Amino acid sequence: LVLSGQAFRATDSTHGRYVWTFDSQEVEIDSGRYETRETLLWDLAGQPGYRLIHQLHLNEIAVALVLFDARSETDPFTGVRYWDRALRQAWLLQGDSALPMKKFLVSARADRGRIGVSSERIQSLLRDLNLDGYFETSAKEGWGIESLARAIREAIVWEAFPKVSSSELFQNIKAFLLTQKKTGRLLSITDDLYHEFLKARKAPIETEELRAHFDTCLGLMESRGLIMHLNFGNLVLLQPELLDIYASALVNAARDEPDGMGSIFEEDAREGRFRMPEDERIKDKERERLLL
């Protein structure tokens, strides 16, 4: 929250995937032409039941922040090694299309007391895993946040990223879709979204090309993980992180199955008969069933 420019507030341990806007800048690249450089911060849960799902989202990473609990009485670096392996594997799988990636080790909650591991162990880990830096932070007190944010900005090699040319129209469509997401809207038929865009303030006059531009923008928003086309009903899921929450709950339900088979009945999965926090469930049972 603090890295994305919001005020600190105490939160429960998160299980889902959250995408925040970390930074957005306009840079003049030549006379009269500008480039919008937008950085998204993906907040992934680290609990074992959620790692399986969240490690599927490690493509096209410019900077990875690997957090650890320095006060763990066992091995504080277990999660660090896990995520380093997952990052390496995802980077290798991308082959020639892999982007330059920096990895920073981050100790959070520095206001809670002295770091419980020696600086020698931390430096040894940086060398062993070929990490690019180490930061001690406290979101509550603001310690180390600015230096970490500055390191993130400086680490991104913008010239290596593919560029997408867009017009003011494209930006208007994108702003409309982001507004729909912020309202908490869950599902929508593509045609409904398009017609609602036509009714929006400052909406353009409908032309033959407008629908094609709208669909292209939907595709680019999907490639960034902000929405998802479902493969039935011409539906768009405006909160795709909900899929991670439900999939992770299913993984936990299968793992905790009493007979030790690591499975769950399909009917139970379809009907939502598995344990997960109530505040993370979709309240509308029909929409929940549709998503499942």
Short mmCIF file of N, CA and C in Angstrom, two decimals, residues 58-61 86-101 160:
data_model
loop_
_atom_site.label_atom_id
_atom_site.label_comp_id
_atom_site.label_asym_id
_atom_site.label_seq_id
_atom_site.Cartn_x
_atom_site.Cartn_y
_atom_site.Cartn_z
N LEU A 58 4.53 -14.99 -13.10
CA LEU A 58 5.88 -14.43 -12.99
C LEU A 58 6.52 -14.11 -14.34
N ASN A 59 5.72 -13.90 -15.36
CA ASN A 59 6.29 -13.53 -16.66
C ASN A 59 6.33 -12.01 -16.80
N GLU A 60 7.21 -11.53 -17.64
CA GLU A 60 7.36 -10.10 -17.94
C GLU A 60 7.61 -9.26 -16.69
N ILE A 61 8.47 -9.75 -15.82
CA ILE A 61 8.82 -9.02 -14.59
C ILE A 61 10.06 -8.16 -14.83
N ALA A 86 11.48 -20.05 -8.29
CA ALA A 86 10.32 -19.82 -9.16
C ALA A 86 10.60 -18.71 -10.17
N LEU A 87 11.26 -17.64 -9.74
CA LEU A 87 11.60 -16.54 -10.64
C LEU A 87 12.58 -16.99 -11.72
N ARG A 88 13.58 -17.76 -11.31
CA ARG A 88 14.57 -18.26 -12.28
C ARG A 88 13.90 -19.15 -13.32
N GLN A 89 13.03 -20.04 -12.86
CA GLN A 89 12.36 -20.95 -13.78
C GLN A 89 11.48 -20.19 -14.76
N ALA A 90 10.69 -19.23 -14.25
CA ALA A 90 9.82 -18.44 -15.12
C ALA A 90 10.64 -17.65 -16.14
N TRP A 91 11.78 -17.12 -15.71
CA TRP A 91 12.63 -16.33 -16.61
C TRP A 91 13.21 -17.22 -17.71
N LEU A 92 13.66 -18.42 -17.34
CA LEU A 92 14.23 -19.35 -18.32
C LEU A 92 13.19 -19.81 -19.34
N LEU A 93 11.97 -20.04 -18.87
CA LEU A 93 10.90 -20.52 -19.75
C LEU A 93 10.54 -19.50 -20.82
N GLN A 94 10.81 -18.22 -20.55
CA GLN A 94 10.48 -17.18 -21.54
C GLN A 94 11.49 -17.14 -22.68
N GLY A 95 12.64 -17.78 -22.49
CA GLY A 95 13.62 -17.88 -23.56
C GLY A 95 14.10 -16.53 -24.06
N ASP A 96 14.13 -16.38 -25.39
CA ASP A 96 14.65 -15.15 -26.00
C ASP A 96 13.78 -13.93 -25.70
N SER A 97 12.51 -14.16 -25.33
CA SER A 97 11.61 -13.04 -25.07
C SER A 97 11.73 -12.53 -23.64
N ALA A 98 12.58 -13.17 -22.81
CA ALA A 98 12.71 -12.76 -21.41
C ALA A 98 13.28 -11.35 -21.32
N LEU A 99 12.70 -10.57 -20.41
CA LEU A 99 13.14 -9.19 -20.19
C LEU A 99 14.21 -9.15 -19.10
N PRO A 100 15.06 -8.10 -19.10
CA PRO A 100 16.02 -7.96 -18.00
C PRO A 100 15.27 -7.86 -16.67
N MET A 101 15.76 -8.58 -15.63
CA MET A 101 15.05 -8.60 -14.36
C MET A 101 16.03 -8.38 -13.21
N ALA A 160 13.99 -1.97 -23.19
CA ALA A 160 13.88 -3.40 -23.51
C ALA A 160 12.44 -3.87 -23.68
#
